[in-house]
């Protein structure tokens, strides 16, 4: 499932492929990716001939700003991806939208259809975009502010890390990795973290995002859940393997319906900073 780094790579590719270019063709087969679902023809008409002024990303959302004042929002859901192909080429499997600029077709593919494309007019807002908290990459995270916002939160820090109003773009993979980097037990209540631990966590979120961007960047992005994909992560998806730091066997638990892998030794609950 694409998280901040994967969405950022999609956004960078879109910027490179579409930035300052005009759509010479738009293909939008109706699908549940398009919201509202019945608007395919209207959306196509509003995109045709328009020029892309800029591509933004916040959390797991991408926004294409057009010269008409409209904005096309894209959420990649679980399997969504923007890819390019020659306009003369055959459609890719699971194409849900294609934006053509000169010789290049930039297409949104999504096998499982959990993604979303939504056009908003000038002055219209997308509530999900507005509700996002600070983005670790574009805004940076303020440890003191986060410490204050964690106070009173009795849920586990792992579950709270996935709250998009606190850590926009962090998902199960980045949350799992960040807790490992920060040596924090994922089962600890969010409110129990000390200031020093929150500082470590904030730094760790930045580290794991930077590390993932370095490993995955490029035009041919592959998600870790795809069949045969490599796993570039230190602990995510590696239960039963030795901890890369201390060789203790990594354990898997389920929190809020999501799997967390952690090192019971490096991330021991009793560990306290000096
Ligand atoms: Zn360890």
PDB file of C-alpha atoms and ligand atoms in Angstrom:
ATOM      1  CA  UNK A   1       0.000   0.000   0.000  1.00  0.00           C
ATOM      2  CA  UNK A   2       1.573   3.282  -1.054  1.00  0.00           C
ATOM      3  CA  UNK A   3       2.583   5.553   1.819  1.00  0.00           C
ATOM      4  CA  UNK A   4       4.311   8.931   1.910  1.00  0.00           C
ATOM      5  CA  UNK A   5       7.522   7.890   0.073  1.00  0.00           C
ATOM      6  CA  UNK A   6       5.687   6.002  -2.677  1.00  0.00           C
ATOM      7  CA  UNK A   7       3.167   8.827  -3.143  1.00  0.00           C
ATOM      8  CA  UNK A   8       6.053  11.297  -3.244  1.00  0.00           C
ATOM      9  CA  UNK A   9       7.744   9.247  -5.993  1.00  0.00           C
ATOM     10  CA  UNK A  10       4.470   9.200  -7.968  1.00  0.00           C
ATOM     11  CA  UNK A  11       4.184  12.987  -7.502  1.00  0.00           C
ATOM     12  CA  UNK A  12       7.785  13.577  -8.644  1.00  0.00           C
ATOM     13  CA  UNK A  13       7.182  11.460 -11.737  1.00  0.00           C
ATOM     14  CA  UNK A  14       3.953  13.354 -12.498  1.00  0.00           C
ATOM     15  CA  UNK A  15       5.796  16.662 -12.099  1.00  0.00           C
ATOM     16  CA  UNK A  16       8.440  15.509 -14.571  1.00  0.00           C
ATOM     17  CA  UNK A  17       5.969  14.054 -17.091  1.00  0.00           C
ATOM     18  CA  UNK A  18       3.160  16.637 -16.904  1.00  0.00           C
ATOM     19  CA  UNK A  19       4.569  19.842 -15.411  1.00  0.00           C
ATOM     20  CA  UNK A  20       3.677  22.946 -17.546  1.00  0.00           C
ATOM     21  CA  UNK A  21       2.237  20.684 -20.239  1.00  0.00           C
ATOM     22  CA  UNK A  22      -1.279  20.694 -21.709  1.00  0.00           C
ATOM     23  CA  UNK A  23      -3.541  17.679 -22.020  1.00  0.00           C
ATOM     24  CA  UNK A  24      -4.036  16.815 -25.680  1.00  0.00           C
ATOM     25  CA  UNK A  25      -6.268  13.896 -24.804  1.00  0.00           C
ATOM     26  CA  UNK A  26      -8.030  12.521 -21.748  1.00  0.00           C
ATOM     27  CA  UNK A  27      -9.393   8.993 -21.362  1.00  0.00           C
ATOM     28  CA  UNK A  28     -11.566   8.307 -18.343  1.00  0.00           C
ATOM     29  CA  UNK A  29     -13.409   4.997 -18.475  1.00  0.00           C
ATOM     30  CA  UNK A  30     -16.071   5.099 -15.760  1.00  0.00           C
ATOM     31  CA  UNK A  31     -14.945   3.252 -12.623  1.00  0.00           C
ATOM     32  CA  UNK A  32     -15.425   3.647  -8.909  1.00  0.00           C
ATOM     33  CA  UNK A  33     -12.008   5.354  -8.737  1.00  0.00           C
ATOM     34  CA  UNK A  34     -13.658   8.457 -10.194  1.00  0.00           C
ATOM     35  CA  UNK A  35     -15.738  10.410  -7.640  1.00  0.00           C
ATOM     36  CA  UNK A  36     -18.493  11.176  -8.004  1.00  0.00           C
ATOM     37  CA  UNK A  37     -18.784   8.098 -10.179  1.00  0.00           C
ATOM     38  CA  UNK A  38     -21.254   9.451 -12.749  1.00  0.00           C
ATOM     39  CA  UNK A  39     -19.166  12.473 -13.735  1.00  0.00           C
ATOM     40  CA  UNK A  40     -16.633  10.924 -16.157  1.00  0.00           C
ATOM     41  CA  UNK A  41     -17.812  12.909 -19.186  1.00  0.00           C
ATOM     42  CA  UNK A  42     -17.910  16.235 -17.329  1.00  0.00           C
ATOM     43  CA  UNK A  43     -14.481  15.644 -15.786  1.00  0.00           C
ATOM     44  CA  UNK A  44     -13.027  14.734 -19.171  1.00  0.00           C
ATOM     45  CA  UNK A  45     -14.418  17.926 -20.709  1.00  0.00           C
ATOM     46  CA  UNK A  46     -12.948  20.052 -17.906  1.00  0.00           C
ATOM     47  CA  UNK A  47      -9.492  18.446 -18.264  1.00  0.00           C
ATOM     48  CA  UNK A  48      -9.168  18.501 -22.075  1.00  0.00           C
ATOM     49  CA  UNK A  49      -6.749  21.168 -23.300  1.00  0.00           C
ATOM     50  CA  UNK A  50      -5.873  22.322 -19.781  1.00  0.00           C
ATOM     51  CA  UNK A  51      -2.312  22.951 -18.699  1.00  0.00           C
ATOM     52  CA  UNK A  52      -0.776  21.579 -15.484  1.00  0.00           C
ATOM     53  CA  UNK A  53       0.452  24.495 -13.356  1.00  0.00           C
ATOM     54  CA  UNK A  54       1.866  22.387 -10.558  1.00  0.00           C
ATOM     55  CA  UNK A  55       1.853  19.033  -8.788  1.00  0.00           C
ATOM     56  CA  UNK A  56       1.586  19.001  -4.989  1.00  0.00           C
ATOM     57  CA  UNK A  57       1.612  16.224  -2.433  1.00  0.00           C
ATOM     58  CA  UNK A  58       0.373  16.210   1.134  1.00  0.00           C
ATOM     59  CA  UNK A  59       0.334  12.977   3.127  1.00  0.00           C
ATOM     60  CA  UNK A  60      -0.908  10.261   0.787  1.00  0.00           C
ATOM     61  CA  UNK A  61      -2.682  12.727  -1.533  1.00  0.00           C
ATOM     62  CA  UNK A  62      -1.519  14.217  -4.840  1.00  0.00           C
ATOM     63  CA  UNK A  63      -3.022  17.360  -6.359  1.00  0.00           C
ATOM     64  CA  UNK A  64      -2.637  18.481  -9.974  1.00  0.00           C
ATOM     65  CA  UNK A  65      -3.312  22.212 -10.226  1.00  0.00           C
ATOM     66  CA  UNK A  66      -4.649  23.266 -13.634  1.00  0.00           C
ATOM     67  CA  UNK A  67      -4.611  26.629 -15.405  1.00  0.00           C
ATOM     68  CA  UNK A  68      -8.437  26.718 -15.235  1.00  0.00           C
ATOM     69  CA  UNK A  69      -8.303  26.883 -11.429  1.00  0.00           C
ATOM     70  CA  UNK A  70      -9.569  23.317 -11.185  1.00  0.00           C
ATOM     71  CA  UNK A  71      -7.567  20.770  -9.195  1.00  0.00           C
ATOM     72  CA  UNK A  72      -7.465  17.025  -9.797  1.00  0.00           C
ATOM     73  CA  UNK A  73      -6.899  15.116  -6.562  1.00  0.00           C
ATOM     74  CA  UNK A  74      -5.443  11.605  -6.643  1.00  0.00           C
ATOM     75  CA  UNK A  75      -5.302   9.080  -3.809  1.00  0.00           C
ATOM     76  CA  UNK A  76      -3.557   5.827  -4.709  1.00  0.00           C
ATOM     77  CA  UNK A  77      -5.561   3.616  -2.357  1.00  0.00           C
ATOM     78  CA  UNK A  78      -3.917   0.207  -2.044  1.00  0.00           C
ATOM     79  CA  UNK A  79      -2.600  -0.500  -5.518  1.00  0.00           C
ATOM     80  CA  UNK A  80      -2.814   2.768  -7.490  1.00  0.00           C
ATOM     81  CA  UNK A  81       0.136   3.995  -9.535  1.00  0.00           C
ATOM     82  CA  UNK A  82       0.863   6.654 -12.188  1.00  0.00           C
ATOM     83  CA  UNK A  83       2.880   5.269 -15.093  1.00  0.00           C
ATOM     84  CA  UNK A  84       3.865   6.517 -18.523  1.00  0.00           C
ATOM     85  CA  UNK A  85       3.679   4.779 -21.868  1.00  0.00           C
ATOM     86  CA  UNK A  86       3.877   5.859 -25.526  1.00  0.00           C
ATOM     87  CA  UNK A  87       0.549   7.108 -26.884  1.00  0.00           C
ATOM     88  CA  UNK A  88       0.831   4.500 -29.634  1.00  0.00           C
ATOM     89  CA  UNK A  89       1.253   1.646 -27.152  1.00  0.00           C
ATOM     90  CA  UNK A  90      -1.404  -0.789 -26.005  1.00  0.00           C
ATOM     91  CA  UNK A  91      -3.318   0.145 -22.837  1.00  0.00           C
ATOM     92  CA  UNK A  92      -1.731  -1.141 -19.645  1.00  0.00           C
ATOM     93  CA  UNK A  93      -3.601  -3.627 -17.466  1.00  0.00           C
ATOM     94  CA  UNK A  94      -6.062  -1.915 -15.082  1.00  0.00           C
ATOM     95  CA  UNK A  95      -5.838   1.560 -16.639  1.00  0.00           C
ATOM     96  CA  UNK A  96      -8.424   3.829 -14.976  1.00  0.00           C
ATOM     97  CA  UNK A  97      -7.390   7.163 -16.484  1.00  0.00           C
ATOM     98  CA  UNK A  98      -4.971   8.406 -19.142  1.00  0.00           C
ATOM     99  CA  UNK A  99      -3.754  11.977 -19.548  1.00  0.00           C
ATOM    100  CA  UNK A 100      -2.020  12.528 -22.884  1.00  0.00           C
ATOM    101  CA  UNK A 101       0.601  15.241 -23.366  1.00  0.00           C
ATOM    102  CA  UNK A 102       2.166  15.264 -26.847  1.00  0.00           C
ATOM    103  CA  UNK A 103       3.899  11.914 -27.377  1.00  0.00           C
ATOM    104  CA  UNK A 104       3.360  10.619 -23.892  1.00  0.00           C
ATOM    105  CA  UNK A 105       0.380   9.045 -22.161  1.00  0.00           C
ATOM    106  CA  UNK A 106       0.464   9.290 -18.379  1.00  0.00           C
ATOM    107  CA  UNK A 107      -1.917   6.709 -17.016  1.00  0.00           C
ATOM    108  CA  UNK A 108      -3.352   5.816 -13.644  1.00  0.00           C
ATOM    109  CA  UNK A 109      -3.482   2.070 -13.084  1.00  0.00           C
ATOM    110  CA  UNK A 110      -5.237   0.489 -10.110  1.00  0.00           C
ATOM    111  CA  UNK A 111      -6.019  -3.247 -10.064  1.00  0.00           C
ATOM    112  CA  UNK A 112      -7.984  -3.203  -6.813  1.00  0.00           C
ATOM    113  CA  UNK A 113      -9.821   0.102  -7.364  1.00  0.00           C
ATOM    114  CA  UNK A 114      -9.381   1.489  -3.840  1.00  0.00           C
ATOM    115  CA  UNK A 115      -7.816   4.665  -5.236  1.00  0.00           C
ATOM    116  CA  UNK A 116      -9.644   7.843  -5.979  1.00  0.00           C
ATOM    117  CA  UNK A 117      -9.648  10.639  -8.565  1.00  0.00           C
ATOM    118  CA  UNK A 118     -11.663  13.732  -7.797  1.00  0.00           C
ATOM    119  CA  UNK A 119     -11.884  17.055  -9.606  1.00  0.00           C
ATOM    120  CA  UNK A 120     -12.549  20.199  -7.595  1.00  0.00           C
ATOM    121  CA  UNK A 121     -13.263  23.663  -8.975  1.00  0.00           C
ATOM    122  CA  UNK A 122     -11.565  26.920  -8.010  1.00  0.00           C
ATOM    123  CA  UNK A 123     -12.262  27.656  -4.357  1.00  0.00           C
ATOM    124  CA  UNK A 124     -13.688  24.184  -3.712  1.00  0.00           C
ATOM    125  CA  UNK A 125     -11.955  22.154  -1.063  1.00  0.00           C
ATOM    126  CA  UNK A 126     -11.385  18.459  -0.557  1.00  0.00           C
ATOM    127  CA  UNK A 127     -12.163  17.755   3.130  1.00  0.00           C
ATOM    128  CA  UNK A 128      -9.624  14.893   3.343  1.00  0.00           C
ATOM    129  CA  UNK A 129      -6.836  17.195   2.102  1.00  0.00           C
ATOM    130  CA  UNK A 130      -7.822  19.958   4.519  1.00  0.00           C
ATOM    131  CA  UNK A 131      -7.863  17.532   7.480  1.00  0.00           C
ATOM    132  CA  UNK A 132      -4.243  16.425   7.011  1.00  0.00           C
ATOM    133  CA  UNK A 133      -1.803  17.273   9.784  1.00  0.00           C
ATOM    134  CA  UNK A 134       1.825  18.253   9.245  1.00  0.00           C
ATOM    135  CA  UNK A 135       3.575  16.376   6.458  1.00  0.00           C
ATOM    136  CA  UNK A 136       6.928  15.018   7.681  1.00  0.00           C
ATOM    137  CA  UNK A 137       8.652  15.747   4.372  1.00  0.00           C
ATOM    138  CA  UNK A 138       7.183  19.086   3.281  1.00  0.00           C
ATOM    139  CA  UNK A 139       6.404  20.666   6.676  1.00  0.00           C
ATOM    140  CA  UNK A 140       8.689  18.770   9.042  1.00  0.00           C
ATOM    141  CA  UNK A 141       7.467  17.540  12.426  1.00  0.00           C
ATOM    142  CA  UNK A 142       7.681  19.612  15.589  1.00  0.00           C
ATOM    143  CA  UNK A 143       8.511  17.262  18.499  1.00  0.00           C
ATOM    144  CA  UNK A 144       7.163  19.602  21.192  1.00  0.00           C
ATOM    145  CA  UNK A 145       3.868  20.038  19.345  1.00  0.00           C
ATOM    146  CA  UNK A 146       3.525  16.293  18.817  1.00  0.00           C
ATOM    147  CA  UNK A 147       4.357  15.576  22.462  1.00  0.00           C
ATOM    148  CA  UNK A 148       1.511  17.896  23.459  1.00  0.00           C
ATOM    149  CA  UNK A 149      -0.886  16.229  21.038  1.00  0.00           C
ATOM    150  CA  UNK A 150       0.013  12.733  22.267  1.00  0.00           C
ATOM    151  CA  UNK A 151      -0.915  13.660  25.843  1.00  0.00           C
ATOM    152  CA  UNK A 152      -4.102  11.859  26.815  1.00  0.00           C
ATOM    153  CA  UNK A 153      -3.901   9.401  23.920  1.00  0.00           C
ATOM    154  CA  UNK A 154      -4.110   5.971  25.502  1.00  0.00           C
ATOM    155  CA  UNK A 155      -3.993   4.021  22.264  1.00  0.00           C
ATOM    156  CA  UNK A 156      -0.667   2.430  21.331  1.00  0.00           C
ATOM    157  CA  UNK A 157       1.912   4.681  19.730  1.00  0.00           C
ATOM    158  CA  UNK A 158       1.840   2.413  16.659  1.00  0.00           C
ATOM    159  CA  UNK A 159      -1.877   3.048  16.114  1.00  0.00           C
ATOM    160  CA  UNK A 160      -1.514   6.782  16.775  1.00  0.00           C
ATOM    161  CA  UNK A 161       1.344   7.011  14.253  1.00  0.00           C
ATOM    162  CA  UNK A 162      -1.181   6.110  11.535  1.00  0.00           C
ATOM    163  CA  UNK A 163      -3.420   9.091  12.428  1.00  0.00           C
ATOM    164  CA  UNK A 164      -3.249  11.313   9.331  1.00  0.00           C
ATOM    165  CA  UNK A 165      -4.114  14.433  11.338  1.00  0.00           C
ATOM    166  CA  UNK A 166      -0.909  13.941  13.352  1.00  0.00           C
ATOM    167  CA  UNK A 167       1.532  12.302  10.920  1.00  0.00           C
ATOM    168  CA  UNK A 168       0.272  12.892   7.370  1.00  0.00           C
ATOM    169  CA  UNK A 169       1.453  10.150   5.040  1.00  0.00           C
ATOM    170  CA  UNK A 170       2.717   7.700   7.657  1.00  0.00           C
ATOM    171  CA  UNK A 171       1.167   4.258   7.213  1.00  0.00           C
ATOM    172  CA  UNK A 172       1.761   0.765   8.495  1.00  0.00           C
ATOM    173  CA  UNK A 173       5.139   0.328   6.810  1.00  0.00           C
ATOM    174  CA  UNK A 174       6.675   3.684   7.758  1.00  0.00           C
ATOM    175  CA  UNK A 175       5.160   3.488  11.263  1.00  0.00           C
ATOM    176  CA  UNK A 176       6.632   0.026  11.846  1.00  0.00           C
ATOM    177  CA  UNK A 177      10.043   1.088  10.554  1.00  0.00           C
ATOM    178  CA  UNK A 178      10.085   4.384  12.493  1.00  0.00           C
ATOM    179  CA  UNK A 179       9.411   2.634  15.809  1.00  0.00           C
ATOM    180  CA  UNK A 180      12.276   0.267  15.077  1.00  0.00           C
ATOM    181  CA  UNK A 181      14.626   3.152  14.228  1.00  0.00           C
ATOM    182  CA  UNK A 182      13.551   4.949  17.424  1.00  0.00           C
ATOM    183  CA  UNK A 183      13.811   1.766  19.560  1.00  0.00           C
ATOM    184  CA  UNK A 184      10.304   2.262  20.936  1.00  0.00           C
ATOM    185  CA  UNK A 185       7.978  -0.606  21.899  1.00  0.00           C
ATOM    186  CA  UNK A 186       4.977  -0.344  19.533  1.00  0.00           C
ATOM    187  CA  UNK A 187       2.623  -1.382  22.371  1.00  0.00           C
ATOM    188  CA  UNK A 188       3.434   1.618  24.584  1.00  0.00           C
ATOM    189  CA  UNK A 189       0.568   4.050  25.017  1.00  0.00           C
ATOM    190  CA  UNK A 190       1.169   7.209  22.981  1.00  0.00           C
ATOM    191  CA  UNK A 191       0.801   9.385  26.080  1.00  0.00           C
ATOM    192  CA  UNK A 192       3.559   7.475  27.916  1.00  0.00           C
ATOM    193  CA  UNK A 193       6.335   8.598  25.562  1.00  0.00           C
ATOM    194  CA  UNK A 194       8.867  10.955  27.127  1.00  0.00           C
ATOM    195  CA  UNK A 195       9.981  14.128  25.355  1.00  0.00           C
ATOM    196  CA  UNK A 196      13.256  12.439  24.441  1.00  0.00           C
ATOM    197  CA  UNK A 197      11.385   9.492  22.950  1.00  0.00           C
ATOM    198  CA  UNK A 198       9.108  11.750  20.914  1.00  0.00           C
ATOM    199  CA  UNK A 199      12.216  13.526  19.607  1.00  0.00           C
ATOM    200  CA  UNK A 200      13.726  10.164  18.651  1.00  0.00           C
ATOM    201  CA  UNK A 201      10.481   9.153  16.973  1.00  0.00           C
ATOM    202  CA  UNK A 202      10.236  12.381  14.963  1.00  0.00           C
ATOM    203  CA  UNK A 203      13.812  11.901  13.795  1.00  0.00           C
ATOM    204  CA  UNK A 204      13.095   8.235  13.012  1.00  0.00           C
ATOM    205  CA  UNK A 205      10.054   9.097  10.858  1.00  0.00           C
ATOM    206  CA  UNK A 206      12.303  11.385   8.808  1.00  0.00           C
ATOM    207  CA  UNK A 207      15.004   8.712   8.587  1.00  0.00           C
ATOM    208  CA  UNK A 208      12.750   5.934   7.362  1.00  0.00           C
ATOM    209  CA  UNK A 209      11.057   8.190   4.797  1.00  0.00           C
ATOM    210  CA  UNK A 210      14.437   9.356   3.465  1.00  0.00           C
ATOM    211  CA  UNK A 211      15.730   5.793   3.363  1.00  0.00           C
ATOM    212  CA  UNK A 212      12.664   4.532   1.476  1.00  0.00           C
ATOM    213  CA  UNK A 213      12.836   7.392  -1.032  1.00  0.00           C
ATOM    214  CA  UNK A 214      16.474   6.552  -1.698  1.00  0.00           C
ATOM    215  CA  UNK A 215      15.707   2.859  -2.257  1.00  0.00           C
ATOM    216  CA  UNK A 216      12.530   3.190  -4.343  1.00  0.00           C
ATOM    217  CA  UNK A 217      12.896   6.369  -6.436  1.00  0.00           C
ATOM    218  CA  UNK A 218      12.568   6.005 -10.179  1.00  0.00           C
ATOM    219  CA  UNK A 219      10.013   5.737 -12.984  1.00  0.00           C
ATOM    220  CA  UNK A 220       9.348   2.012 -12.382  1.00  0.00           C
ATOM    221  CA  UNK A 221       8.080   1.973  -8.834  1.00  0.00           C
ATOM    222  CA  UNK A 222       7.144  -1.432  -7.392  1.00  0.00           C
ATOM    223  CA  UNK A 223       5.168  -1.747  -4.146  1.00  0.00           C
ATOM    224  CA  UNK A 224       6.429  -4.217  -1.556  1.00  0.00           C
ATOM    225  CA  UNK A 225       3.108  -6.131  -1.570  1.00  0.00           C
ATOM    226  CA  UNK A 226       3.316  -6.847  -5.313  1.00  0.00           C
ATOM    227  CA  UNK A 227       4.159 -10.433  -6.275  1.00  0.00           C
ATOM    228  CA  UNK A 228       7.908 -10.934  -6.552  1.00  0.00           C
ATOM    229  CA  UNK A 229       8.690  -7.405  -5.296  1.00  0.00           C
ATOM    230  CA  UNK A 230      11.832  -6.943  -3.195  1.00  0.00           C
ATOM    231  CA  UNK A 231      11.403  -5.926   0.454  1.00  0.00           C
ATOM    232  CA  UNK A 232      13.603  -2.862   1.031  1.00  0.00           C
ATOM    233  CA  UNK A 233      12.560  -2.494   4.680  1.00  0.00           C
ATOM    234  CA  UNK A 234      14.496  -3.361   7.840  1.00  0.00           C
ATOM    235  CA  UNK A 235      11.735  -5.043   9.855  1.00  0.00           C
ATOM    236  CA  UNK A 236       8.426  -4.608   7.986  1.00  0.00           C
ATOM    237  CA  UNK A 237       7.319  -8.000   6.628  1.00  0.00           C
ATOM    238  CA  UNK A 238      10.305  -9.722   8.258  1.00  0.00           C
ATOM    239  CA  UNK A 239       8.757 -11.541  11.238  1.00  0.00           C
ATOM    240  CA  UNK A 240      10.869 -14.525  12.296  1.00  0.00           C
ATOM    241  CA  UNK A 241      14.010 -13.084  10.729  1.00  0.00           C
ATOM    242  CA  UNK A 242      16.928 -11.900  12.880  1.00  0.00           C
ATOM    243  CA  UNK A 243      16.876  -8.256  14.004  1.00  0.00           C
ATOM    244  CA  UNK A 244      19.314  -6.323  11.791  1.00  0.00           C
ATOM    245  CA  UNK A 245      20.739  -4.686  14.928  1.00  0.00           C
ATOM    246  CA  UNK A 246      20.928  -7.420  17.577  1.00  0.00           C
ATOM    247  CA  UNK A 247      19.935 -10.657  15.746  1.00  0.00           C
ATOM    248  CA  UNK A 248      17.035 -11.362  18.137  1.00  0.00           C
ATOM    249  CA  UNK A 249      14.112 -13.010  16.337  1.00  0.00           C
ATOM    250  CA  UNK A 250      11.658 -10.348  15.122  1.00  0.00           C
ATOM    251  CA  UNK A 251       8.092 -10.742  16.394  1.00  0.00           C
ATOM    252  CA  UNK A 252       4.734  -9.921  14.817  1.00  0.00           C
ATOM    253  CA  UNK A 253       1.706  -8.577  16.658  1.00  0.00           C
ATOM    254  CA  UNK A 254      -1.616  -7.165  15.443  1.00  0.00           C
ATOM    255  CA  UNK A 255      -2.682  -3.700  16.601  1.00  0.00           C
ATOM    256  CA  UNK A 256      -5.889  -2.055  15.448  1.00  0.00           C
ATOM    257  CA  UNK A 257      -6.181  -4.738  12.769  1.00  0.00           C
ATOM    258  CA  UNK A 258      -2.711  -4.014  11.331  1.00  0.00           C
ATOM    259  CA  UNK A 259       0.422  -6.126  11.678  1.00  0.00           C
ATOM    260  CA  UNK A 260       3.435  -4.701  13.463  1.00  0.00           C
ATOM    261  CA  UNK A 261       6.847  -6.368  13.349  1.00  0.00           C
ATOM    262  CA  UNK A 262       9.321  -5.380  16.055  1.00  0.00           C
ATOM    263  CA  UNK A 263      12.429  -6.492  17.919  1.00  0.00           C
ATOM    264  CA  UNK A 264      11.494  -7.539  21.467  1.00  0.00           C
ATOM    265  CA  UNK A 265      15.024  -6.696  22.616  1.00  0.00           C
ATOM    266  CA  UNK A 266      15.832  -3.365  20.869  1.00  0.00           C
ATOM    267  CA  UNK A 267      12.273  -2.139  21.389  1.00  0.00           C
ATOM    268  CA  UNK A 268      11.789  -3.378  24.945  1.00  0.00           C
ATOM    269  CA  UNK A 269       9.032  -1.584  26.861  1.00  0.00           C
ATOM    270  CA  UNK A 270      11.216  -0.976  29.921  1.00  0.00           C
ATOM    271  CA  UNK A 271      13.850   0.809  27.893  1.00  0.00           C
ATOM    272  CA  UNK A 272      14.171   4.407  29.002  1.00  0.00           C
ATOM    273  CA  UNK A 273      16.438   7.111  27.610  1.00  0.00           C
ATOM    274  CA  UNK A 274      19.194   8.321  29.911  1.00  0.00           C
TER     275      UNK A 274
HETATM  276 ZN1  LIG B   1      17.096  -5.994  17.992  1.00  0.00          ZN
END
